[in-house]
């Protein structure tokens, strides 16, 4: 395995292959030792967490200013500038709240799980630093209740920090219902306020009034770990890798038709083809890659040389998203794979608004008919119409992601679409599914 990669955890397996990597930052400790870092390991490598107003010997910049200079953006999917979120909460009146979003409900992603398994204290340092920067007195850490082993390990990490008296704020660990949309920021706030873990689209926004009606900062685990490193080493260090417009490294979960499924830490701007090569290369010729996960974008094999930046991917209608890359082999049917993903997304909706309650099932039904070769004359025009109508109409972005996935499949697999519509399903459609998709069933509970 390439030295900058690590195998993503299975549900109860957080092992991976170590190695030396000059590119590794978040995973540097793992690559050098091959084992998760406990508090002693963490403090030996990184030293004690710097306070928000004194960021160590390399800079005296306040944390928000340093993060802005570094150009750090959120690694949870939206890519929003981290400093702007920090400022928005810090400028509100009253005590703030920080929420660590470690739900990682994207089925194809394992990066945050892996990061919390091997470097939990880096994430917790970032959360505490963010809390001191925005004037918060509590940090809520949200995990899915299905990941019991992860919850136990993080509980031990919190006990160790408490005994060492490291943190000036309270840290509370929570186990939430596990559903695709329960990782949405307003769903976390709603659940922490005693409600269901479903998105809440109406204002006010979380930075205005979130948990306990207080200004609330929500970041995913990887973003906070980057923040902790910027606080220690400064923005110039952070910008030494990546691109001038999109600096730093990012974690990517690579799976599908590759030799070794892995979590990689790569510099932004790394070509997608290089990321595939670092996973041992494709196991056969590729038909396409899915970038961003089930709510992402299919890209044709001709596009795999594109650099992993928002700027380079935007002309293709794609974005890095939550850091997922699935390689689809030429022997697979992209339409069949997409139909299964859409069925999962439709089942996982909160059914709170028309686009989710009616639009997603209708889109799934039509796409399933296309994949099975059961087309009627109006099917393709109906699919194009529905994928155009769904975005920006729901209480959250869940319908947008499903529409993006479907629309990109119609484009990337245009030749297959024509065959499925006019002749018969392609030979690949009769082969076993290639992309693992959870059962298409609704969440058991939202509380």
Short mmCIF file of C-alpha atoms in Angstrom, two decimals:
data_model
loop_
_atom_site.label_atom_id
_atom_site.label_comp_id
_atom_site.label_asym_id
_atom_site.label_seq_id
_atom_site.Cartn_x
_atom_site.Cartn_y
_atom_site.Cartn_z
CA UNK A 1 0.00 0.00 0.00
CA UNK A 2 1.17 3.53 -0.71
CA UNK A 3 2.58 5.25 2.37
CA UNK A 4 -0.06 7.97 2.42
CA UNK A 5 -2.97 5.55 2.62
CA UNK A 6 -4.75 3.64 5.32
CA UNK A 7 -7.53 1.10 5.06
CA UNK A 8 -10.85 2.56 6.24
CA UNK A 9 -12.47 0.92 9.22
CA UNK A 10 -15.12 -1.73 8.89
CA UNK A 11 -17.98 -1.30 11.38
CA UNK A 12 -15.92 -2.84 14.20
CA UNK A 13 -12.44 -2.69 12.69
CA UNK A 14 -10.22 0.35 12.91
CA UNK A 15 -6.98 -1.25 11.76
CA UNK A 16 -4.95 -0.03 8.82
CA UNK A 17 -1.51 -0.38 7.31
CA UNK A 18 1.01 2.23 8.50
CA UNK A 19 3.94 3.76 6.69
CA UNK A 20 6.03 6.92 6.45
CA UNK A 21 4.48 9.82 4.60
CA UNK A 22 5.79 13.33 4.11
CA UNK A 23 2.29 14.39 3.04
CA UNK A 24 0.59 13.10 6.20
CA UNK A 25 -0.46 15.70 8.73
CA UNK A 26 -3.64 14.51 10.38
CA UNK A 27 -2.42 10.92 10.09
CA UNK A 28 1.26 11.59 10.78
CA UNK A 29 1.20 9.85 14.15
CA UNK A 30 -0.51 6.81 12.71
CA UNK A 31 1.92 6.53 9.82
CA UNK A 32 4.93 6.74 12.14
CA UNK A 33 3.74 4.29 14.81
CA UNK A 34 1.06 2.12 13.23
CA UNK A 35 -1.21 2.41 16.25
CA UNK A 36 -3.87 4.80 17.55
CA UNK A 37 -2.56 7.69 19.62
CA UNK A 38 -3.66 7.76 23.25
CA UNK A 39 -3.32 10.97 25.24
CA UNK A 40 0.32 10.31 26.16
CA UNK A 41 1.20 9.70 22.50
CA UNK A 42 -0.72 12.77 21.43
CA UNK A 43 0.89 15.13 23.93
CA UNK A 44 4.33 13.71 23.14
CA UNK A 45 3.85 14.43 19.44
CA UNK A 46 1.89 17.69 19.48
CA UNK A 47 2.36 19.14 22.95
CA UNK A 48 -0.48 20.63 25.02
CA UNK A 49 -3.31 22.40 23.20
CA UNK A 50 -2.50 26.09 22.63
CA UNK A 51 -5.04 28.59 23.91
CA UNK A 52 -7.00 30.53 21.32
CA UNK A 53 -5.21 33.84 21.90
CA UNK A 54 -1.65 32.48 22.00
CA UNK A 55 -1.01 30.00 19.27
CA UNK A 56 2.47 28.89 20.22
CA UNK A 57 5.85 30.19 19.18
CA UNK A 58 5.19 30.44 15.44
CA UNK A 59 2.41 32.98 15.50
CA UNK A 60 0.61 35.35 17.84
CA UNK A 61 -2.46 35.68 15.64
CA UNK A 62 -5.85 35.04 17.24
CA UNK A 63 -7.29 31.73 16.15
CA UNK A 64 -10.03 33.04 13.85
CA UNK A 65 -7.56 35.29 12.05
CA UNK A 66 -5.07 32.44 11.70
CA UNK A 67 -7.72 30.10 10.28
CA UNK A 68 -8.79 32.78 7.80
CA UNK A 69 -5.18 33.31 6.69
CA UNK A 70 -4.72 29.56 6.33
CA UNK A 71 -7.70 29.32 4.00
CA UNK A 72 -9.19 26.31 5.80
CA UNK A 73 -12.59 25.24 4.49
CA UNK A 74 -15.01 22.73 5.95
CA UNK A 75 -14.26 19.11 5.16
CA UNK A 76 -17.80 17.85 5.76
CA UNK A 77 -19.00 18.45 2.21
CA UNK A 78 -20.04 22.06 1.69
CA UNK A 79 -16.53 23.53 1.71
CA UNK A 80 -17.62 26.68 3.57
CA UNK A 81 -14.78 28.91 4.89
CA UNK A 82 -14.15 27.82 8.47
CA UNK A 83 -13.19 31.30 9.71
CA UNK A 84 -16.50 32.76 8.54
CA UNK A 85 -18.40 30.22 10.61
CA UNK A 86 -16.22 30.97 13.63
CA UNK A 87 -16.78 34.70 13.26
CA UNK A 88 -20.52 34.34 12.77
CA UNK A 89 -20.84 32.60 16.14
CA UNK A 90 -18.24 34.70 17.98
CA UNK A 91 -20.05 37.92 17.02
CA UNK A 92 -23.38 36.82 18.52
CA UNK A 93 -24.38 37.79 22.04
CA UNK A 94 -24.41 35.27 24.85
CA UNK A 95 -22.56 32.05 25.58
CA UNK A 96 -22.05 29.89 22.50
CA UNK A 97 -22.12 26.12 21.99
CA UNK A 98 -19.83 23.95 19.84
CA UNK A 99 -21.02 20.72 18.21
CA UNK A 100 -18.66 18.12 16.76
CA UNK A 101 -20.45 16.42 13.89
CA UNK A 102 -18.95 12.93 13.81
CA UNK A 103 -22.08 11.24 12.46
CA UNK A 104 -20.57 10.54 9.01
CA UNK A 105 -23.79 9.08 7.65
CA UNK A 106 -22.53 8.83 4.05
CA UNK A 107 -22.37 5.03 3.56
CA UNK A 108 -19.23 5.13 1.40
CA UNK A 109 -17.23 7.34 3.79
CA UNK A 110 -14.93 6.16 6.58
CA UNK A 111 -12.56 9.10 6.96
CA UNK A 112 -13.97 10.67 10.14
CA UNK A 113 -14.37 7.25 11.77
CA UNK A 114 -10.76 6.46 10.97
CA UNK A 115 -9.49 9.86 12.14
CA UNK A 116 -11.33 9.54 15.46
CA UNK A 117 -9.98 6.02 15.86
CA UNK A 118 -6.30 6.90 15.35
CA UNK A 119 -6.07 10.58 16.41
CA UNK A 120 -9.08 11.39 18.64
CA UNK A 121 -7.28 14.01 20.70
CA UNK A 122 -6.44 16.06 17.61
CA UNK A 123 -10.17 16.37 16.90
CA UNK A 124 -10.94 17.14 20.55
CA UNK A 125 -8.18 19.76 20.69
CA UNK A 126 -9.74 21.49 17.70
CA UNK A 127 -13.18 21.42 19.28
CA UNK A 128 -11.90 22.95 22.53
CA UNK A 129 -9.91 25.61 20.67
CA UNK A 130 -12.99 26.50 18.62
CA UNK A 131 -14.99 26.76 21.83
CA UNK A 132 -12.53 29.19 23.42
CA UNK A 133 -12.45 31.24 20.21
CA UNK A 134 -16.23 31.71 20.00
CA UNK A 135 -16.90 32.00 23.73
CA UNK A 136 -18.51 28.60 24.26
CA UNK A 137 -18.55 26.78 27.58
CA UNK A 138 -19.58 23.35 26.28
CA UNK A 139 -18.75 21.01 23.39
CA UNK A 140 -21.26 18.38 22.29
CA UNK A 141 -19.76 15.43 20.38
CA UNK A 142 -22.31 13.60 18.24
CA UNK A 143 -21.82 9.99 17.16
CA UNK A 144 -24.30 7.49 15.69
CA UNK A 145 -25.49 5.07 18.36
CA UNK A 146 -24.84 2.12 16.05
CA UNK A 147 -21.05 2.61 16.39
CA UNK A 148 -20.73 1.19 19.89
CA UNK A 149 -17.00 0.51 19.77
CA UNK A 150 -16.29 4.03 18.56
CA UNK A 151 -18.39 5.47 21.39
CA UNK A 152 -16.48 3.44 23.99
CA UNK A 153 -13.07 4.47 22.65
CA UNK A 154 -14.00 8.13 22.59
CA UNK A 155 -15.44 7.89 26.10
CA UNK A 156 -12.04 6.66 27.31
CA UNK A 157 -10.34 9.57 25.53
CA UNK A 158 -12.65 12.05 27.30
CA UNK A 159 -11.95 10.46 30.69
CA UNK A 160 -8.21 10.72 30.07
CA UNK A 161 -8.50 14.41 29.18
CA UNK A 162 -10.63 15.10 32.25
CA UNK A 163 -8.10 13.44 34.55
CA UNK A 164 -5.31 15.48 32.93
CA UNK A 165 -7.37 18.69 33.39
CA UNK A 166 -6.65 19.71 29.82
CA UNK A 167 -9.85 21.43 28.82
CA UNK A 168 -11.37 24.71 30.07
CA UNK A 169 -14.80 23.74 28.70
CA UNK A 170 -17.12 20.77 29.26
CA UNK A 171 -17.09 17.93 26.74
CA UNK A 172 -20.22 15.79 26.38
CA UNK A 173 -20.55 12.70 24.21
CA UNK A 174 -23.90 11.79 22.63
CA UNK A 175 -25.19 8.76 20.72
CA UNK A 176 -27.79 9.76 18.11
CA UNK A 177 -30.13 7.80 15.83
CA UNK A 178 -28.28 6.70 12.72
CA UNK A 179 -29.95 7.90 9.53
CA UNK A 180 -28.63 9.51 6.38
CA UNK A 181 -30.11 12.92 7.19
CA UNK A 182 -29.45 12.82 10.95
CA UNK A 183 -25.97 14.23 10.31
CA UNK A 184 -27.45 17.45 8.88
CA UNK A 185 -26.60 20.38 11.17
CA UNK A 186 -30.16 21.35 12.05
CA UNK A 187 -30.97 17.69 12.76
CA UNK A 188 -28.18 17.62 15.36
CA UNK A 189 -29.46 20.81 16.97
CA UNK A 190 -33.03 19.54 16.95
CA UNK A 191 -32.02 16.30 18.68
CA UNK A 192 -29.81 18.04 21.25
CA UNK A 193 -32.80 20.24 22.06
CA UNK A 194 -34.91 17.18 22.82
CA UNK A 195 -36.55 16.65 19.44
CA UNK A 196 -36.11 14.19 16.60
CA UNK A 197 -32.88 13.90 14.61
CA UNK A 198 -34.52 15.30 11.47
CA UNK A 199 -33.51 18.43 9.56
CA UNK A 200 -35.33 21.61 10.38
CA UNK A 201 -35.32 23.96 7.43
CA UNK A 202 -36.99 27.02 8.94
CA UNK A 203 -34.97 29.91 10.41
CA UNK A 204 -33.26 30.94 12.63
CA UNK A 205 -29.92 29.59 11.49
CA UNK A 206 -27.87 27.57 13.94
CA UNK A 207 -25.21 30.27 14.41
CA UNK A 208 -27.99 32.61 15.52
CA UNK A 209 -30.00 30.29 17.77
CA UNK A 210 -29.12 26.63 17.99
CA UNK A 211 -28.63 24.33 20.96
CA UNK A 212 -30.51 25.66 24.01
CA UNK A 213 -31.35 28.72 21.86
CA UNK A 214 -27.68 29.76 21.98
CA UNK A 215 -25.33 30.62 19.10
CA UNK A 216 -24.01 27.27 17.88
CA UNK A 217 -20.91 26.35 15.88
CA UNK A 218 -21.06 22.99 14.08
CA UNK A 219 -18.01 21.43 12.41
CA UNK A 220 -17.18 17.94 11.30
CA UNK A 221 -14.34 15.99 12.89
CA UNK A 222 -11.75 16.47 10.15
CA UNK A 223 -12.21 20.25 10.00
CA UNK A 224 -11.57 20.57 13.74
CA UNK A 225 -8.43 18.42 13.53
CA UNK A 226 -7.03 20.75 10.84
CA UNK A 227 -7.90 23.70 13.07
CA UNK A 228 -5.88 22.18 15.92
CA UNK A 229 -2.82 21.88 13.66
CA UNK A 230 -3.17 25.45 12.37
CA UNK A 231 -3.28 26.66 15.96
CA UNK A 232 0.02 24.92 16.66
CA UNK A 233 1.94 25.52 13.44
CA UNK A 234 0.39 28.63 11.92
CA UNK A 235 -1.28 29.44 8.59
CA UNK A 236 1.92 29.56 6.54
CA UNK A 237 2.67 25.96 7.47
CA UNK A 238 -0.85 24.92 6.48
CA UNK A 239 -0.50 26.56 3.05
CA UNK A 240 2.72 24.73 2.18
CA UNK A 241 0.70 22.01 0.54
CA UNK A 242 -2.41 22.06 -1.62
CA UNK A 243 -3.02 24.86 -4.10
CA UNK A 244 -2.87 28.64 -3.55
CA UNK A 245 -6.67 28.87 -3.80
CA UNK A 246 -7.40 25.64 -1.91
CA UNK A 247 -4.56 24.92 0.51
CA UNK A 248 -3.94 22.01 2.85
CA UNK A 249 -4.64 18.31 2.84
CA UNK A 250 -7.89 16.42 2.96
CA UNK A 251 -8.98 12.88 3.80
CA UNK A 252 -10.49 10.77 1.03
CA UNK A 253 -12.17 7.37 1.35
CA UNK A 254 -11.39 5.31 -1.76
CA UNK A 255 -13.28 2.13 -2.61
CA UNK A 256 -14.77 0.20 -5.51
CA UNK A 257 -12.63 -1.28 -8.27
CA UNK A 258 -9.28 -0.56 -6.60
CA UNK A 259 -6.71 -2.97 -5.24
CA UNK A 260 -7.01 -1.73 -1.65
CA UNK A 261 -9.89 0.28 -0.26
CA UNK A 262 -8.31 2.98 1.86
CA UNK A 263 -8.49 6.29 3.67
CA UNK A 264 -5.90 8.61 2.14
CA UNK A 265 -4.61 11.98 3.25
CA UNK A 266 -3.87 13.88 0.06
CA UNK A 267 -2.95 17.43 -0.85
CA UNK A 268 -5.78 19.35 -2.45
CA UNK A 269 -5.04 19.53 -6.15
CA UNK A 270 -3.98 15.88 -6.36
CA UNK A 271 -5.37 14.34 -9.58
CA UNK A 272 -8.14 11.81 -9.05
CA UNK A 273 -6.11 9.27 -11.04
CA UNK A 274 -3.24 9.61 -8.57
CA UNK A 275 -5.62 8.91 -5.69
CA UNK A 276 -6.78 5.75 -7.46
CA UNK A 277 -3.15 4.74 -8.05
CA UNK A 278 -2.35 5.22 -4.36
CA UNK A 279 -5.07 2.69 -3.60
CA UNK A 280 -3.09 0.14 -5.60
CA UNK A 281 -4.59 1.17 -8.92
CA UNK A 282 -7.78 -0.03 -10.61
CA UNK A 283 -8.49 -3.75 -10.65
CA UNK A 284 -9.78 -3.40 -14.22
CA UNK A 285 -10.49 -0.66 -16.73
CA UNK A 286 -12.75 1.99 -15.20
CA UNK A 287 -16.09 3.06 -16.59
CA UNK A 288 -16.47 6.03 -14.21
CA UNK A 289 -15.77 7.32 -10.72
CA UNK A 290 -18.32 8.56 -8.22
CA UNK A 291 -17.00 11.61 -6.39
CA UNK A 292 -18.64 12.82 -3.18
CA UNK A 293 -20.58 9.72 -2.24
CA UNK A 294 -24.26 8.88 -2.72
CA UNK A 295 -25.09 12.58 -2.99
CA UNK A 296 -22.18 13.17 -5.35
CA UNK A 297 -21.43 13.18 -9.05
CA UNK A 298 -20.52 10.49 -11.55
CA UNK A 299 -17.52 11.42 -13.67
CA UNK A 300 -16.52 9.54 -16.81
CA UNK A 301 -13.19 7.71 -16.96
CA UNK A 302 -11.87 10.52 -19.19
CA UNK A 303 -12.22 12.93 -16.24
CA UNK A 304 -10.09 11.03 -13.73
CA UNK A 305 -7.07 13.24 -14.41
CA UNK A 306 -8.95 16.22 -12.94
CA UNK A 307 -7.31 17.72 -9.81
CA UNK A 308 -9.20 17.37 -6.54
CA UNK A 309 -10.23 21.01 -6.07
CA UNK A 310 -13.57 22.72 -6.17
CA UNK A 311 -12.26 25.08 -8.84
CA UNK A 312 -11.17 22.29 -11.23
CA UNK A 313 -14.21 20.11 -10.62
CA UNK A 314 -16.83 22.85 -10.93
CA UNK A 315 -16.89 22.83 -14.77
CA UNK A 316 -17.76 19.13 -14.54
CA UNK A 317 -20.63 19.82 -12.15
CA UNK A 318 -18.74 18.10 -9.34
CA UNK A 319 -17.06 18.96 -6.03
CA UNK A 320 -14.87 17.11 -3.49
CA UNK A 321 -17.92 16.81 -1.24
CA UNK A 322 -17.42 14.62 1.81
CA UNK A 323 -14.20 13.14 0.46
CA UNK A 324 -15.45 9.94 -1.20
CA UNK A 325 -14.17 8.35 -4.39
CA UNK A 326 -15.74 5.13 -5.71
CA UNK A 327 -14.14 3.55 -8.77
CA UNK A 328 -16.67 1.84 -11.03
CA UNK A 329 -15.27 -0.94 -13.24
CA UNK A 330 -16.14 -1.23 -16.91
CA UNK A 331 -17.94 -4.50 -16.16
CA UNK A 332 -20.53 -2.72 -13.96
CA UNK A 333 -23.73 -0.96 -15.01
CA UNK A 334 -23.73 2.61 -13.73
CA UNK A 335 -27.51 2.89 -14.17
CA UNK A 336 -28.19 -0.15 -11.98
CA UNK A 337 -25.75 1.07 -9.32
CA UNK A 338 -27.38 4.51 -9.33
CA UNK A 339 -30.89 3.07 -9.06
CA UNK A 340 -29.89 1.18 -5.89
CA UNK A 341 -28.36 4.29 -4.36
CA UNK A 342 -31.46 6.34 -5.16
CA UNK A 343 -33.68 3.71 -3.53
CA UNK A 344 -31.56 3.99 -0.38
CA UNK A 345 -31.68 7.79 -0.39
CA UNK A 346 -35.45 7.80 -0.89
CA UNK A 347 -35.94 5.42 2.04
CA UNK A 348 -33.66 7.52 4.27
CA UNK A 349 -35.48 10.82 3.79
CA UNK A 350 -37.23 12.49 6.70
CA UNK A 351 -40.52 12.68 4.73
CA UNK A 352 -41.10 16.22 6.01
CA UNK A 353 -41.57 18.02 2.71
CA UNK A 354 -42.89 17.38 -0.78
CA UNK A 355 -39.54 16.84 -2.56
CA UNK A 356 -38.63 14.04 -0.13
CA UNK A 357 -42.10 12.60 0.42
CA UNK A 358 -43.16 12.52 -3.23
CA UNK A 359 -40.23 13.58 -5.44
CA UNK A 360 -37.57 11.09 -4.34
CA UNK A 361 -39.80 7.99 -4.58
CA UNK A 362 -40.99 9.09 -8.03
CA UNK A 363 -37.42 9.70 -9.19
CA UNK A 364 -36.35 6.33 -7.81
CA UNK A 365 -39.22 4.51 -9.49
CA UNK A 366 -38.40 6.01 -12.88
CA UNK A 367 -34.67 5.37 -12.54
CA UNK A 368 -35.28 1.78 -11.46
CA UNK A 369 -37.43 1.28 -14.55
CA UNK A 370 -34.65 2.69 -16.71
CA UNK A 371 -32.06 0.42 -15.10
CA UNK A 372 -34.30 -2.60 -15.65
CA UNK A 373 -35.03 -1.69 -19.28
CA UNK A 374 -38.74 -1.12 -18.54
CA UNK A 375 -38.92 2.22 -20.28
CA UNK A 376 -41.93 4.10 -21.58
CA UNK A 377 -41.67 6.82 -24.25
CA UNK A 378 -41.82 9.65 -21.71
CA UNK A 379 -39.39 8.19 -19.18
CA UNK A 380 -36.24 10.09 -20.11
CA UNK A 381 -37.95 13.49 -20.37
CA UNK A 382 -39.62 12.80 -17.03
CA UNK A 383 -36.30 11.98 -15.40
CA UNK A 384 -34.69 15.17 -16.71
CA UNK A 385 -37.67 17.20 -15.51
CA UNK A 386 -37.62 15.69 -12.03
CA UNK A 387 -33.88 16.06 -11.53
CA UNK A 388 -34.25 19.75 -12.44
CA UNK A 389 -37.22 20.33 -10.11
CA UNK A 390 -35.90 18.72 -6.91
CA UNK A 391 -32.96 21.01 -5.97
CA UNK A 392 -33.48 24.01 -3.66
CA UNK A 393 -37.05 23.01 -2.81
CA UNK A 394 -36.65 20.83 0.30
CA UNK A 395 -36.30 21.59 3.99
CA UNK A 396 -32.69 20.37 3.66
CA UNK A 397 -30.27 19.47 0.86
CA UNK A 398 -31.17 15.78 0.78
CA UNK A 399 -33.25 16.01 -2.42
CA UNK A 400 -30.51 18.09 -4.05
CA UNK A 401 -27.97 15.32 -3.58
CA UNK A 402 -30.24 12.64 -5.00
CA UNK A 403 -31.05 14.81 -8.02
CA UNK A 404 -27.34 15.51 -8.59
CA UNK A 405 -26.54 11.80 -8.49
CA UNK A 406 -29.32 10.94 -10.96
CA UNK A 407 -28.56 13.78 -13.38
CA UNK A 408 -24.85 12.96 -13.45
CA UNK A 409 -25.62 9.29 -14.14
CA UNK A 410 -27.78 10.20 -17.12
CA UNK A 411 -24.85 12.19 -18.50
CA UNK A 412 -21.94 9.87 -17.61
CA UNK A 413 -23.73 6.74 -18.82
CA UNK A 414 -25.48 8.28 -21.82
CA UNK A 415 -24.63 5.34 -24.09
CA UNK A 416 -26.15 2.90 -21.62
CA UNK A 417 -29.21 5.11 -21.26
CA UNK A 418 -29.78 4.90 -25.00
CA UNK A 419 -29.41 1.12 -25.00
CA UNK A 420 -31.70 0.63 -21.99
CA UNK A 421 -34.34 2.84 -23.60
CA UNK A 422 -34.26 1.53 -27.15
CA UNK A 423 -33.02 -2.05 -27.07
CA UNK A 424 -32.36 -4.05 -23.92
CA UNK A 425 -30.44 -3.66 -20.71
CA UNK A 426 -26.67 -3.73 -21.10
CA UNK A 427 -24.85 -6.96 -20.28
CA UNK A 428 -23.34 -5.34 -17.18
CA UNK A 429 -26.81 -4.83 -15.68
CA UNK A 430 -27.15 -8.60 -15.28
CA UNK A 431 -23.97 -8.86 -13.19
CA UNK A 432 -23.91 -8.64 -9.36
CA UNK A 433 -23.90 -5.16 -7.84
CA UNK A 434 -20.48 -3.62 -7.38
CA UNK A 435 -21.06 -0.70 -4.97
CA UNK A 436 -22.13 -1.71 -1.44
CA UNK A 437 -25.46 -0.05 -0.63
CA UNK A 438 -27.22 -0.44 2.73
CA UNK A 439 -30.73 -1.91 2.67
CA UNK A 440 -33.31 0.57 1.39
CA UNK A 441 -35.36 0.80 4.56
CA UNK A 442 -36.41 3.77 6.69
CA UNK A 443 -34.60 4.56 9.95
CA UNK A 444 -35.89 2.60 12.95
CA UNK A 445 -36.15 5.72 15.09
CA UNK A 446 -35.49 9.44 14.93
CA UNK A 447 -35.04 9.88 18.70
#
